[in-house]
JSON list of C-alpha atoms in Angstrom, two decimals:
[
{"chain": "A", "resi": 1, "resn": "UNK", "atom": "CA", "xyz": [-38.02, 9.60, 49.30]},
{"chain": "A", "resi": 2, "resn": "UNK", "atom": "CA", "xyz": [-39.61, 12.50, 51.20]},
{"chain": "A", "resi": 3, "resn": "UNK", "atom": "CA", "xyz": [-36.20, 13.52, 52.55]},
{"chain": "A", "resi": 4, "resn": "UNK", "atom": "CA", "xyz": [-34.74, 13.56, 49.03]},
{"chain": "A", "resi": 5, "resn": "UNK", "atom": "CA", "xyz": [-37.61, 15.76, 47.79]},
{"chain": "A", "resi": 6, "resn": "UNK", "atom": "CA", "xyz": [-37.12, 18.13, 50.72]},
{"chain": "A", "resi": 7, "resn": "UNK", "atom": "CA", "xyz": [-33.41, 18.33, 50.03]},
{"chain": "A", "resi": 8, "resn": "UNK", "atom": "CA", "xyz": [-34.07, 18.99, 46.34]},
{"chain": "A", "resi": 9, "resn": "UNK", "atom": "CA", "xyz": [-36.63, 21.66, 47.25]},
{"chain": "A", "resi": 10, "resn": "UNK", "atom": "CA", "xyz": [-34.15, 23.30, 49.60]},
{"chain": "A", "resi": 11, "resn": "UNK", "atom": "CA", "xyz": [-31.44, 23.64, 46.96]},
{"chain": "A", "resi": 12, "resn": "UNK", "atom": "CA", "xyz": [-33.93, 24.81, 44.33]},
{"chain": "A", "resi": 13, "resn": "UNK", "atom": "CA", "xyz": [-35.10, 27.42, 46.83]},
{"chain": "A", "resi": 14, "resn": "UNK", "atom": "CA", "xyz": [-31.49, 28.48, 47.33]},
{"chain": "A", "resi": 15, "resn": "UNK", "atom": "CA", "xyz": [-30.98, 28.69, 43.56]},
{"chain": "A", "resi": 16, "resn": "UNK", "atom": "CA", "xyz": [-34.06, 30.84, 42.98]},
{"chain": "A", "resi": 17, "resn": "UNK", "atom": "CA", "xyz": [-33.09, 33.17, 45.81]},
{"chain": "A", "resi": 18, "resn": "UNK", "atom": "CA", "xyz": [-29.64, 33.49, 44.36]},
{"chain": "A", "resi": 19, "resn": "UNK", "atom": "CA", "xyz": [-31.20, 34.74, 41.11]},
{"chain": "A", "resi": 20, "resn": "UNK", "atom": "CA", "xyz": [-33.38, 37.15, 43.11]},
{"chain": "A", "resi": 21, "resn": "UNK", "atom": "CA", "xyz": [-30.20, 38.37, 44.80]},
{"chain": "A", "resi": 22, "resn": "UNK", "atom": "CA", "xyz": [-28.61, 38.99, 41.38]},
{"chain": "A", "resi": 23, "resn": "UNK", "atom": "CA", "xyz": [-31.78, 40.67, 40.03]},
{"chain": "A", "resi": 24, "resn": "UNK", "atom": "CA", "xyz": [-31.87, 42.97, 43.04]},
{"chain": "A", "resi": 25, "resn": "UNK", "atom": "CA", "xyz": [-28.23, 43.88, 42.51]},
{"chain": "A", "resi": 26, "resn": "UNK", "atom": "CA", "xyz": [-28.98, 44.78, 38.85]},
{"chain": "A", "resi": 27, "resn": "UNK", "atom": "CA", "xyz": [-31.99, 46.95, 39.75]},
{"chain": "A", "resi": 28, "resn": "UNK", "atom": "CA", "xyz": [-29.98, 48.61, 42.52]},
{"chain": "A", "resi": 29, "resn": "UNK", "atom": "CA", "xyz": [-27.18, 49.40, 40.08]},
{"chain": "A", "resi": 30, "resn": "UNK", "atom": "CA", "xyz": [-29.54, 50.84, 37.45]},
{"chain": "A", "resi": 31, "resn": "UNK", "atom": "CA", "xyz": [-31.36, 52.93, 40.07]},
{"chain": "A", "resi": 32, "resn": "UNK", "atom": "CA", "xyz": [-28.11, 54.39, 41.38]},
{"chain": "A", "resi": 33, "resn": "UNK", "atom": "CA", "xyz": [-26.95, 55.12, 37.81]},
{"chain": "A", "resi": 34, "resn": "UNK", "atom": "CA", "xyz": [-30.15, 57.02, 36.97]},
{"chain": "A", "resi": 35, "resn": "UNK", "atom": "CA", "xyz": [-29.98, 59.10, 40.16]},
{"chain": "A", "resi": 36, "resn": "UNK", "atom": "CA", "xyz": [-26.27, 60.03, 40.06]},
{"chain": "A", "resi": 37, "resn": "UNK", "atom": "CA", "xyz": [-25.78, 59.92, 36.26]},
{"chain": "A", "resi": 38, "resn": "UNK", "atom": "CA", "xyz": [-23.10, 62.55, 35.49]},
{"chain": "A", "resi": 39, "resn": "UNK", "atom": "CA", "xyz": [-24.31, 63.13, 31.91]},
{"chain": "A", "resi": 40, "resn": "UNK", "atom": "CA", "xyz": [-27.46, 64.75, 33.26]},
{"chain": "A", "resi": 41, "resn": "UNK", "atom": "CA", "xyz": [-30.26, 62.44, 32.10]},
{"chain": "A", "resi": 42, "resn": "UNK", "atom": "CA", "xyz": [-31.49, 62.67, 35.68]},
{"chain": "A", "resi": 43, "resn": "UNK", "atom": "CA", "xyz": [-32.49, 66.30, 35.10]},
{"chain": "A", "resi": 44, "resn": "UNK", "atom": "CA", "xyz": [-34.60, 65.45, 32.06]},
{"chain": "A", "resi": 45, "resn": "UNK", "atom": "CA", "xyz": [-36.28, 62.63, 33.98]},
{"chain": "A", "resi": 46, "resn": "UNK", "atom": "CA", "xyz": [-36.80, 65.08, 36.87]},
{"chain": "A", "resi": 47, "resn": "UNK", "atom": "CA", "xyz": [-39.05, 67.18, 34.63]},
{"chain": "A", "resi": 48, "resn": "UNK", "atom": "CA", "xyz": [-41.65, 64.44, 35.04]},
{"chain": "A", "resi": 49, "resn": "UNK", "atom": "CA", "xyz": [-42.36, 63.68, 38.74]},
{"chain": "A", "resi": 50, "resn": "UNK", "atom": "CA", "xyz": [-43.70, 60.23, 37.81]},
{"chain": "A", "resi": 51, "resn": "UNK", "atom": "CA", "xyz": [-40.44, 59.21, 36.13]},
{"chain": "A", "resi": 52, "resn": "UNK", "atom": "CA", "xyz": [-38.35, 60.76, 38.89]},
{"chain": "A", "resi": 53, "resn": "UNK", "atom": "CA", "xyz": [-40.31, 58.84, 41.54]},
{"chain": "A", "resi": 54, "resn": "UNK", "atom": "CA", "xyz": [-39.95, 55.69, 39.45]},
{"chain": "A", "resi": 55, "resn": "UNK", "atom": "CA", "xyz": [-36.14, 55.93, 39.66]},
{"chain": "A", "resi": 56, "resn": "UNK", "atom": "CA", "xyz": [-36.30, 55.92, 43.47]},
{"chain": "A", "resi": 57, "resn": "UNK", "atom": "CA", "xyz": [-38.84, 53.09, 43.44]},
{"chain": "A", "resi": 58, "resn": "UNK", "atom": "CA", "xyz": [-36.43, 51.07, 41.29]},
{"chain": "A", "resi": 59, "resn": "UNK", "atom": "CA", "xyz": [-33.64, 51.84, 43.76]},
{"chain": "A", "resi": 60, "resn": "UNK", "atom": "CA", "xyz": [-35.77, 50.78, 46.75]},
{"chain": "A", "resi": 61, "resn": "UNK", "atom": "CA", "xyz": [-36.97, 47.61, 45.00]},
{"chain": "A", "resi": 62, "resn": "UNK", "atom": "CA", "xyz": [-33.43, 46.68, 44.08]},
{"chain": "A", "resi": 63, "resn": "UNK", "atom": "CA", "xyz": [-32.25, 47.12, 47.67]},
{"chain": "A", "resi": 64, "resn": "UNK", "atom": "CA", "xyz": [-35.16, 45.04, 49.01]},
{"chain": "A", "resi": 65, "resn": "UNK", "atom": "CA", "xyz": [-34.63, 42.24, 46.49]},
{"chain": "A", "resi": 66, "resn": "UNK", "atom": "CA", "xyz": [-30.91, 42.26, 47.26]},
{"chain": "A", "resi": 67, "resn": "UNK", "atom": "CA", "xyz": [-31.62, 41.81, 50.97]},
{"chain": "A", "resi": 68, "resn": "UNK", "atom": "CA", "xyz": [-34.50, 39.41, 50.38]},
{"chain": "A", "resi": 69, "resn": "UNK", "atom": "CA", "xyz": [-32.44, 37.11, 48.19]},
{"chain": "A", "resi": 70, "resn": "UNK", "atom": "CA", "xyz": [-29.79, 36.94, 50.88]},
{"chain": "A", "resi": 71, "resn": "UNK", "atom": "CA", "xyz": [-32.36, 36.14, 53.60]},
{"chain": "A", "resi": 72, "resn": "UNK", "atom": "CA", "xyz": [-34.07, 33.54, 51.40]},
{"chain": "A", "resi": 73, "resn": "UNK", "atom": "CA", "xyz": [-30.79, 31.74, 50.80]},
{"chain": "A", "resi": 74, "resn": "UNK", "atom": "CA", "xyz": [-30.13, 31.66, 54.56]},
{"chain": "A", "resi": 75, "resn": "UNK", "atom": "CA", "xyz": [-33.66, 30.44, 55.34]},
{"chain": "A", "resi": 76, "resn": "UNK", "atom": "CA", "xyz": [-33.44, 27.62, 52.79]},
{"chain": "A", "resi": 77, "resn": "UNK", "atom": "CA", "xyz": [-30.02, 26.35, 53.83]},
{"chain": "A", "resi": 78, "resn": "UNK", "atom": "CA", "xyz": [-30.76, 26.56, 57.58]},
{"chain": "A", "resi": 79, "resn": "UNK", "atom": "CA", "xyz": [-34.34, 25.21, 57.13]},
{"chain": "A", "resi": 80, "resn": "UNK", "atom": "CA", "xyz": [-35.71, 27.91, 59.44]},
{"chain": "A", "resi": 81, "resn": "UNK", "atom": "CA", "xyz": [-39.54, 28.06, 59.30]},
{"chain": "A", "resi": 82, "resn": "UNK", "atom": "CA", "xyz": [-39.68, 31.58, 60.75]},
{"chain": "A", "resi": 83, "resn": "UNK", "atom": "CA", "xyz": [-37.30, 32.93, 58.11]},
{"chain": "A", "resi": 84, "resn": "UNK", "atom": "CA", "xyz": [-39.17, 31.10, 55.35]},
{"chain": "A", "resi": 85, "resn": "UNK", "atom": "CA", "xyz": [-42.53, 32.52, 56.44]},
{"chain": "A", "resi": 86, "resn": "UNK", "atom": "CA", "xyz": [-41.07, 36.02, 56.70]},
{"chain": "A", "resi": 87, "resn": "UNK", "atom": "CA", "xyz": [-39.51, 35.54, 53.27]},
{"chain": "A", "resi": 88, "resn": "UNK", "atom": "CA", "xyz": [-42.81, 34.44, 51.73]},
{"chain": "A", "resi": 89, "resn": "UNK", "atom": "CA", "xyz": [-44.80, 37.39, 53.13]},
{"chain": "A", "resi": 90, "resn": "UNK", "atom": "CA", "xyz": [-42.13, 39.91, 52.22]},
{"chain": "A", "resi": 91, "resn": "UNK", "atom": "CA", "xyz": [-41.67, 38.67, 48.66]},
{"chain": "A", "resi": 92, "resn": "UNK", "atom": "CA", "xyz": [-45.45, 38.56, 48.18]},
{"chain": "A", "resi": 93, "resn": "UNK", "atom": "CA", "xyz": [-45.65, 42.27, 49.07]},
{"chain": "A", "resi": 94, "resn": "UNK", "atom": "CA", "xyz": [-42.78, 43.09, 46.69]},
{"chain": "A", "resi": 95, "resn": "UNK", "atom": "CA", "xyz": [-44.35, 41.00, 43.93]},
{"chain": "A", "resi": 96, "resn": "UNK", "atom": "CA", "xyz": [-47.66, 42.89, 44.27]},
{"chain": "A", "resi": 97, "resn": "UNK", "atom": "CA", "xyz": [-45.85, 46.25, 44.39]},
{"chain": "A", "resi": 98, "resn": "UNK", "atom": "CA", "xyz": [-43.87, 45.47, 41.23]},
{"chain": "A", "resi": 99, "resn": "UNK", "atom": "CA", "xyz": [-47.00, 44.28, 39.47]},
{"chain": "A", "resi": 100, "resn": "UNK", "atom": "CA", "xyz": [-48.77, 47.52, 40.47]},
{"chain": "A", "resi": 101, "resn": "UNK", "atom": "CA", "xyz": [-45.81, 49.59, 39.23]},
{"chain": "A", "resi": 102, "resn": "UNK", "atom": "CA", "xyz": [-45.88, 47.78, 35.87]},
{"chain": "A", "resi": 103, "resn": "UNK", "atom": "CA", "xyz": [-49.62, 48.47, 35.51]},
{"chain": "A", "resi": 104, "resn": "UNK", "atom": "CA", "xyz": [-49.13, 52.17, 36.40]},
{"chain": "A", "resi": 105, "resn": "UNK", "atom": "CA", "xyz": [-46.25, 52.43, 33.93]},
{"chain": "A", "resi": 106, "resn": "UNK", "atom": "CA", "xyz": [-48.52, 51.04, 31.22]},
{"chain": "A", "resi": 107, "resn": "UNK", "atom": "CA", "xyz": [-51.36, 53.41, 32.14]},
{"chain": "A", "resi": 108, "resn": "UNK", "atom": "CA", "xyz": [-49.12, 56.53, 32.22]},
{"chain": "A", "resi": 109, "resn": "UNK", "atom": "CA", "xyz": [-47.01, 55.57, 29.22]},
{"chain": "A", "resi": 110, "resn": "UNK", "atom": "CA", "xyz": [-48.30, 58.67, 27.38]},
{"chain": "A", "resi": 111, "resn": "UNK", "atom": "CA", "xyz": [-45.94, 60.74, 29.55]},
{"chain": "A", "resi": 112, "resn": "UNK", "atom": "CA", "xyz": [-43.07, 59.33, 27.49]},
{"chain": "A", "resi": 113, "resn": "UNK", "atom": "CA", "xyz": [-44.48, 60.51, 24.18]},
{"chain": "A", "resi": 114, "resn": "UNK", "atom": "CA", "xyz": [-42.81, 62.79, 21.69]},
{"chain": "A", "resi": 115, "resn": "UNK", "atom": "CA", "xyz": [-45.45, 65.47, 22.39]},
{"chain": "A", "resi": 116, "resn": "UNK", "atom": "CA", "xyz": [-44.69, 65.51, 26.13]},
{"chain": "A", "resi": 117, "resn": "UNK", "atom": "CA", "xyz": [-40.96, 66.05, 25.67]},
{"chain": "A", "resi": 118, "resn": "UNK", "atom": "CA", "xyz": [-41.57, 68.67, 22.95]},
{"chain": "A", "resi": 119, "resn": "UNK", "atom": "CA", "xyz": [-43.84, 70.61, 25.30]},
{"chain": "A", "resi": 120, "resn": "UNK", "atom": "CA", "xyz": [-41.29, 70.46, 28.15]},
{"chain": "A", "resi": 121, "resn": "UNK", "atom": "CA", "xyz": [-38.46, 71.56, 25.86]},
{"chain": "A", "resi": 122, "resn": "UNK", "atom": "CA", "xyz": [-40.35, 74.59, 24.54]},
{"chain": "A", "resi": 123, "resn": "UNK", "atom": "CA", "xyz": [-41.42, 75.53, 28.05]},
{"chain": "A", "resi": 124, "resn": "UNK", "atom": "CA", "xyz": [-38.10, 75.26, 29.93]},
{"chain": "A", "resi": 125, "resn": "UNK", "atom": "CA", "xyz": [-35.24, 75.47, 27.42]},
{"chain": "A", "resi": 126, "resn": "UNK", "atom": "CA", "xyz": [-33.05, 78.62, 27.67]},
{"chain": "A", "resi": 127, "resn": "UNK", "atom": "CA", "xyz": [-30.59, 77.95, 24.81]},
{"chain": "A", "resi": 128, "resn": "UNK", "atom": "CA", "xyz": [-26.90, 78.31, 25.78]},
{"chain": "A", "resi": 129, "resn": "UNK", "atom": "CA", "xyz": [-27.60, 79.25, 29.39]},
{"chain": "A", "resi": 130, "resn": "UNK", "atom": "CA", "xyz": [-25.32, 76.75, 31.13]},
{"chain": "A", "resi": 131, "resn": "UNK", "atom": "CA", "xyz": [-26.38, 78.01, 34.56]},
{"chain": "A", "resi": 132, "resn": "UNK", "atom": "CA", "xyz": [-29.81, 76.48, 33.93]},
{"chain": "A", "resi": 133, "resn": "UNK", "atom": "CA", "xyz": [-29.65, 72.76, 34.61]},
{"chain": "A", "resi": 134, "resn": "UNK", "atom": "CA", "xyz": [-32.46, 71.80, 32.24]},
{"chain": "A", "resi": 135, "resn": "UNK", "atom": "CA", "xyz": [-30.94, 73.73, 29.32]},
{"chain": "A", "resi": 136, "resn": "UNK", "atom": "CA", "xyz": [-27.41, 72.52, 30.04]},
{"chain": "A", "resi": 137, "resn": "UNK", "atom": "CA", "xyz": [-28.64, 68.93, 30.17]},
{"chain": "A", "resi": 138, "resn": "UNK", "atom": "CA", "xyz": [-30.46, 69.23, 26.87]},
{"chain": "A", "resi": 139, "resn": "UNK", "atom": "CA", "xyz": [-27.36, 70.78, 25.28]},
{"chain": "A", "resi": 140, "resn": "UNK", "atom": "CA", "xyz": [-25.26, 67.85, 26.52]},
{"chain": "A", "resi": 141, "resn": "UNK", "atom": "CA", "xyz": [-27.76, 65.35, 25.13]},
{"chain": "A", "resi": 142, "resn": "UNK", "atom": "CA", "xyz": [-27.92, 67.07, 21.72]},
{"chain": "A", "resi": 143, "resn": "UNK", "atom": "CA", "xyz": [-24.12, 67.27, 21.47]},
{"chain": "A", "resi": 144, "resn": "UNK", "atom": "CA", "xyz": [-23.56, 63.68, 22.61]},
{"chain": "A", "resi": 145, "resn": "UNK", "atom": "CA", "xyz": [-26.16, 62.13, 20.28]},
{"chain": "A", "resi": 146, "resn": "UNK", "atom": "CA", "xyz": [-25.61, 64.56, 17.36]},
{"chain": "A", "resi": 147, "resn": "UNK", "atom": "CA", "xyz": [-29.29, 65.49, 17.31]},
{"chain": "A", "resi": 148, "resn": "UNK", "atom": "CA", "xyz": [-31.41, 68.62, 17.62]},
{"chain": "A", "resi": 149, "resn": "UNK", "atom": "CA", "xyz": [-34.47, 69.14, 19.82]},
{"chain": "A", "resi": 150, "resn": "UNK", "atom": "CA", "xyz": [-37.10, 66.44, 20.16]},
{"chain": "A", "resi": 151, "resn": "UNK", "atom": "CA", "xyz": [-38.20, 66.44, 16.51]},
{"chain": "A", "resi": 152, "resn": "UNK", "atom": "CA", "xyz": [-35.60, 68.69, 14.88]},
{"chain": "A", "resi": 153, "resn": "UNK", "atom": "CA", "xyz": [-34.46, 72.34, 14.76]},
{"chain": "A", "resi": 154, "resn": "UNK", "atom": "CA", "xyz": [-38.05, 73.51, 14.27]},
{"chain": "A", "resi": 155, "resn": "UNK", "atom": "CA", "xyz": [-38.70, 72.81, 17.98]},
{"chain": "A", "resi": 156, "resn": "UNK", "atom": "CA", "xyz": [-36.74, 75.98, 18.84]},
{"chain": "A", "resi": 157, "resn": "UNK", "atom": "CA", "xyz": [-38.84, 78.39, 16.77]},
{"chain": "A", "resi": 158, "resn": "UNK", "atom": "CA", "xyz": [-40.92, 79.16, 19.87]},
{"chain": "A", "resi": 159, "resn": "UNK", "atom": "CA", "xyz": [-37.85, 79.61, 22.10]},
{"chain": "A", "resi": 160, "resn": "UNK", "atom": "CA", "xyz": [-36.79, 83.30, 22.41]},
{"chain": "A", "resi": 161, "resn": "UNK", "atom": "CA", "xyz": [-33.21, 84.14, 21.33]},
{"chain": "A", "resi": 162, "resn": "UNK", "atom": "CA", "xyz": [-30.48, 85.10, 23.79]},
{"chain": "A", "resi": 163, "resn": "UNK", "atom": "CA", "xyz": [-30.74, 88.79, 24.80]},
{"chain": "A", "resi": 164, "resn": "UNK", "atom": "CA", "xyz": [-27.16, 89.69, 23.72]},
{"chain": "A", "resi": 165, "resn": "UNK", "atom": "CA", "xyz": [-27.01, 87.51, 20.59]},
{"chain": "A", "resi": 166, "resn": "UNK", "atom": "CA", "xyz": [-25.76, 89.26, 17.44]},
{"chain": "A", "resi": 167, "resn": "UNK", "atom": "CA", "xyz": [-27.38, 86.68, 15.15]},
{"chain": "A", "resi": 168, "resn": "UNK", "atom": "CA", "xyz": [-31.08, 86.26, 14.53]},
{"chain": "A", "resi": 169, "resn": "UNK", "atom": "CA", "xyz": [-31.04, 82.49, 14.82]},
{"chain": "A", "resi": 170, "resn": "UNK", "atom": "CA", "xyz": [-33.47, 79.76, 15.73]},
{"chain": "A", "resi": 171, "resn": "UNK", "atom": "CA", "xyz": [-30.97, 76.90, 16.03]},
{"chain": "A", "resi": 172, "resn": "UNK", "atom": "CA", "xyz": [-28.93, 76.67, 19.26]},
{"chain": "A", "resi": 173, "resn": "UNK", "atom": "CA", "xyz": [-25.19, 76.01, 19.13]},
{"chain": "A", "resi": 174, "resn": "UNK", "atom": "CA", "xyz": [-25.72, 72.50, 20.52]},
{"chain": "A", "resi": 175, "resn": "UNK", "atom": "CA", "xyz": [-27.39, 71.55, 17.21]},
{"chain": "A", "resi": 176, "resn": "UNK", "atom": "CA", "xyz": [-24.33, 72.50, 15.14]},
{"chain": "A", "resi": 177, "resn": "UNK", "atom": "CA", "xyz": [-22.21, 69.73, 13.64]},
{"chain": "A", "resi": 178, "resn": "UNK", "atom": "CA", "xyz": [-18.92, 69.15, 15.46]},
{"chain": "A", "resi": 179, "resn": "UNK", "atom": "CA", "xyz": [-15.69, 67.43, 14.57]},
{"chain": "A", "resi": 180, "resn": "UNK", "atom": "CA", "xyz": [-16.00, 65.46, 17.82]},
{"chain": "A", "resi": 181, "resn": "UNK", "atom": "CA", "xyz": [-19.36, 64.84, 19.49]},
{"chain": "A", "resi": 182, "resn": "UNK", "atom": "CA", "xyz": [-18.50, 66.35, 22.88]},
{"chain": "A", "resi": 183, "resn": "UNK", "atom": "CA", "xyz": [-18.50, 69.82, 24.41]},
{"chain": "A", "resi": 184, "resn": "UNK", "atom": "CA", "xyz": [-14.78, 70.02, 23.65]},
{"chain": "A", "resi": 185, "resn": "UNK", "atom": "CA", "xyz": [-15.34, 69.25, 19.97]},
{"chain": "A", "resi": 186, "resn": "UNK", "atom": "CA", "xyz": [-14.86, 72.13, 17.52]},
{"chain": "A", "resi": 187, "resn": "UNK", "atom": "CA", "xyz": [-17.98, 73.31, 15.63]},
{"chain": "A", "resi": 188, "resn": "UNK", "atom": "CA", "xyz": [-17.48, 72.74, 11.89]},
{"chain": "A", "resi": 189, "resn": "UNK", "atom": "CA", "xyz": [-18.91, 76.14, 10.86]},
{"chain": "A", "resi": 190, "resn": "UNK", "atom": "CA", "xyz": [-20.64, 77.97, 13.70]},
{"chain": "A", "resi": 191, "resn": "UNK", "atom": "CA", "xyz": [-21.77, 81.05, 11.77]},
{"chain": "A", "resi": 192, "resn": "UNK", "atom": "CA", "xyz": [-23.22, 79.04, 8.88]},
{"chain": "A", "resi": 193, "resn": "UNK", "atom": "CA", "xyz": [-24.97, 76.73, 11.31]},
{"chain": "A", "resi": 194, "resn": "UNK", "atom": "CA", "xyz": [-26.58, 79.57, 13.26]},
{"chain": "A", "resi": 195, "resn": "UNK", "atom": "CA", "xyz": [-27.60, 81.27, 10.02]},
{"chain": "A", "resi": 196, "resn": "UNK", "atom": "CA", "xyz": [-29.66, 78.17, 9.21]},
{"chain": "A", "resi": 197, "resn": "UNK", "atom": "CA", "xyz": [-27.53, 76.38, 6.59]},
{"chain": "A", "resi": 198, "resn": "UNK", "atom": "CA", "xyz": [-28.76, 72.82, 7.00]},
{"chain": "A", "resi": 199, "resn": "UNK", "atom": "CA", "xyz": [-25.61, 70.95, 5.96]},
{"chain": "A", "resi": 200, "resn": "UNK", "atom": "CA", "xyz": [-23.82, 72.34, 9.04]},
{"chain": "A", "resi": 201, "resn": "UNK", "atom": "CA", "xyz": [-26.64, 71.34, 11.42]},
{"chain": "A", "resi": 202, "resn": "UNK", "atom": "CA", "xyz": [-27.73, 68.10, 13.04]},
{"chain": "A", "resi": 203, "resn": "UNK", "atom": "CA", "xyz": [-31.25, 67.84, 11.64]},
{"chain": "A", "resi": 204, "resn": "UNK", "atom": "CA", "xyz": [-32.51, 64.64, 13.24]},
{"chain": "A", "resi": 205, "resn": "UNK", "atom": "CA", "xyz": [-34.59, 64.88, 16.41]},
{"chain": "A", "resi": 206, "resn": "UNK", "atom": "CA", "xyz": [-33.23, 63.43, 19.66]},
{"chain": "A", "resi": 207, "resn": "UNK", "atom": "CA", "xyz": [-36.40, 61.43, 20.34]},
{"chain": "A", "resi": 208, "resn": "UNK", "atom": "CA", "xyz": [-35.82, 59.19, 17.32]},
{"chain": "A", "resi": 209, "resn": "UNK", "atom": "CA", "xyz": [-32.04, 59.00, 17.80]},
{"chain": "A", "resi": 210, "resn": "UNK", "atom": "CA", "xyz": [-32.20, 58.06, 21.48]},
{"chain": "A", "resi": 211, "resn": "UNK", "atom": "CA", "xyz": [-35.11, 55.65, 20.92]},
{"chain": "A", "resi": 212, "resn": "UNK", "atom": "CA", "xyz": [-33.11, 53.84, 18.26]},
{"chain": "A", "resi": 213, "resn": "UNK", "atom": "CA", "xyz": [-29.99, 53.83, 20.45]},
{"chain": "A", "resi": 214, "resn": "UNK", "atom": "CA", "xyz": [-31.73, 52.33, 23.48]},
{"chain": "A", "resi": 215, "resn": "UNK", "atom": "CA", "xyz": [-34.34, 50.15, 21.75]},
{"chain": "A", "resi": 216, "resn": "UNK", "atom": "CA", "xyz": [-32.36, 46.97, 22.40]},
{"chain": "A", "resi": 217, "resn": "UNK", "atom": "CA", "xyz": [-31.82, 47.87, 26.04]},
{"chain": "A", "resi": 218, "resn": "UNK", "atom": "CA", "xyz": [-35.52, 48.64, 26.58]},
{"chain": "A", "resi": 219, "resn": "UNK", "atom": "CA", "xyz": [-36.47, 45.15, 25.43]},
{"chain": "A", "resi": 220, "resn": "UNK", "atom": "CA", "xyz": [-33.68, 43.71, 27.57]},
{"chain": "A", "resi": 221, "resn": "UNK", "atom": "CA", "xyz": [-34.95, 45.62, 30.63]},
{"chain": "A", "resi": 222, "resn": "UNK", "atom": "CA", "xyz": [-38.50, 44.40, 29.96]},
{"chain": "A", "resi": 223, "resn": "UNK", "atom": "CA", "xyz": [-37.32, 40.80, 29.63]},
{"chain": "A", "resi": 224, "resn": "UNK", "atom": "CA", "xyz": [-35.32, 41.17, 32.85]},
{"chain": "A", "resi": 225, "resn": "UNK", "atom": "CA", "xyz": [-38.39, 42.51, 34.70]},
{"chain": "A", "resi": 226, "resn": "UNK", "atom": "CA", "xyz": [-40.55, 39.61, 33.49]},
{"chain": "A", "resi": 227, "resn": "UNK", "atom": "CA", "xyz": [-37.81, 37.18, 34.49]},
{"chain": "A", "resi": 228, "resn": "UNK", "atom": "CA", "xyz": [-37.57, 38.67, 37.99]},
{"chain": "A", "resi": 229, "resn": "UNK", "atom": "CA", "xyz": [-41.36, 38.41, 38.46]},
{"chain": "A", "resi": 230, "resn": "UNK", "atom": "CA", "xyz": [-41.34, 34.76, 37.34]},
{"chain": "A", "resi": 231, "resn": "UNK", "atom": "CA", "xyz": [-38.45, 33.92, 39.66]},
{"chain": "A", "resi": 232, "resn": "UNK", "atom": "CA", "xyz": [-40.23, 35.59, 42.59]},
{"chain": "A", "resi": 233, "resn": "UNK", "atom": "CA", "xyz": [-43.38, 33.56, 41.88]},
{"chain": "A", "resi": 234, "resn": "UNK", "atom": "CA", "xyz": [-41.47, 30.28, 41.83]},
{"chain": "A", "resi": 235, "resn": "UNK", "atom": "CA", "xyz": [-39.55, 31.29, 44.95]},
{"chain": "A", "resi": 236, "resn": "UNK", "atom": "CA", "xyz": [-42.83, 31.81, 46.84]},
{"chain": "A", "resi": 237, "resn": "UNK", "atom": "CA", "xyz": [-44.06, 28.38, 45.74]},
{"chain": "A", "resi": 238, "resn": "UNK", "atom": "CA", "xyz": [-40.84, 26.68, 46.83]},
{"chain": "A", "resi": 239, "resn": "UNK", "atom": "CA", "xyz": [-40.85, 28.62, 50.13]},
{"chain": "A", "resi": 240, "resn": "UNK", "atom": "CA", "xyz": [-44.32, 27.34, 51.00]},
{"chain": "A", "resi": 241, "resn": "UNK", "atom": "CA", "xyz": [-43.49, 23.78, 49.95]},
{"chain": "A", "resi": 242, "resn": "UNK", "atom": "CA", "xyz": [-40.30, 23.85, 52.02]},
{"chain": "A", "resi": 243, "resn": "UNK", "atom": "CA", "xyz": [-42.15, 25.42, 54.96]},
{"chain": "A", "resi": 244, "resn": "UNK", "atom": "CA", "xyz": [-44.76, 22.63, 54.94]},
{"chain": "A", "resi": 245, "resn": "UNK", "atom": "CA", "xyz": [-42.09, 19.94, 54.56]},
{"chain": "A", "resi": 246, "resn": "UNK", "atom": "CA", "xyz": [-39.94, 20.99, 57.54]},
{"chain": "A", "resi": 247, "resn": "UNK", "atom": "CA", "xyz": [-40.80, 19.07, 60.71]}
]
């Protein structure tokens, strides 16, 4: 009976570590995407050191979970007490680190507010200056999502116009409506847009548009994180039970 329980524990341990392996692969993939994202969201995240550091923490955690899941599977199948003990200590450290990161993310959640992004936009945005990474990234975001600023065109009232611009305009070209929402798309009526005629402008702020676009994925990411933490907890329990059961 004891041998059957040990065998069952071993395969459950293998199963949980397999899920940890998959969770680590997902976090690793998301971390790499954020860091090398060609659409430039990395540059907006880089404006906040906390968020930028968080992307690298996600990458490191994903790599560790990927490796840890693999080692846990090997330790369970081979019934190696040394590997199991190493696995338990390592996953305990990762579990505590992830829990700490979640608490810090909750504490500093005000850095993701509408006011924070509005302040950064007014401070760093240089209109159609494509040599400036921050401005070019914001232009790409506004064109891609058919939005304007964080709250709307009024965000650019404090941004000085281009020095050689012939039009006294508040709205940047990236806020103008296009036939195709890409940099290659033709502007419907550029002059009317820049003169402030609203029907040729994208009036909705990017904060609301992007929040609505990614709302489902945010909940999915949160559910995935909770699932990974639960799996890690069960894996530690099974590792200790298996460790004690091996003669």
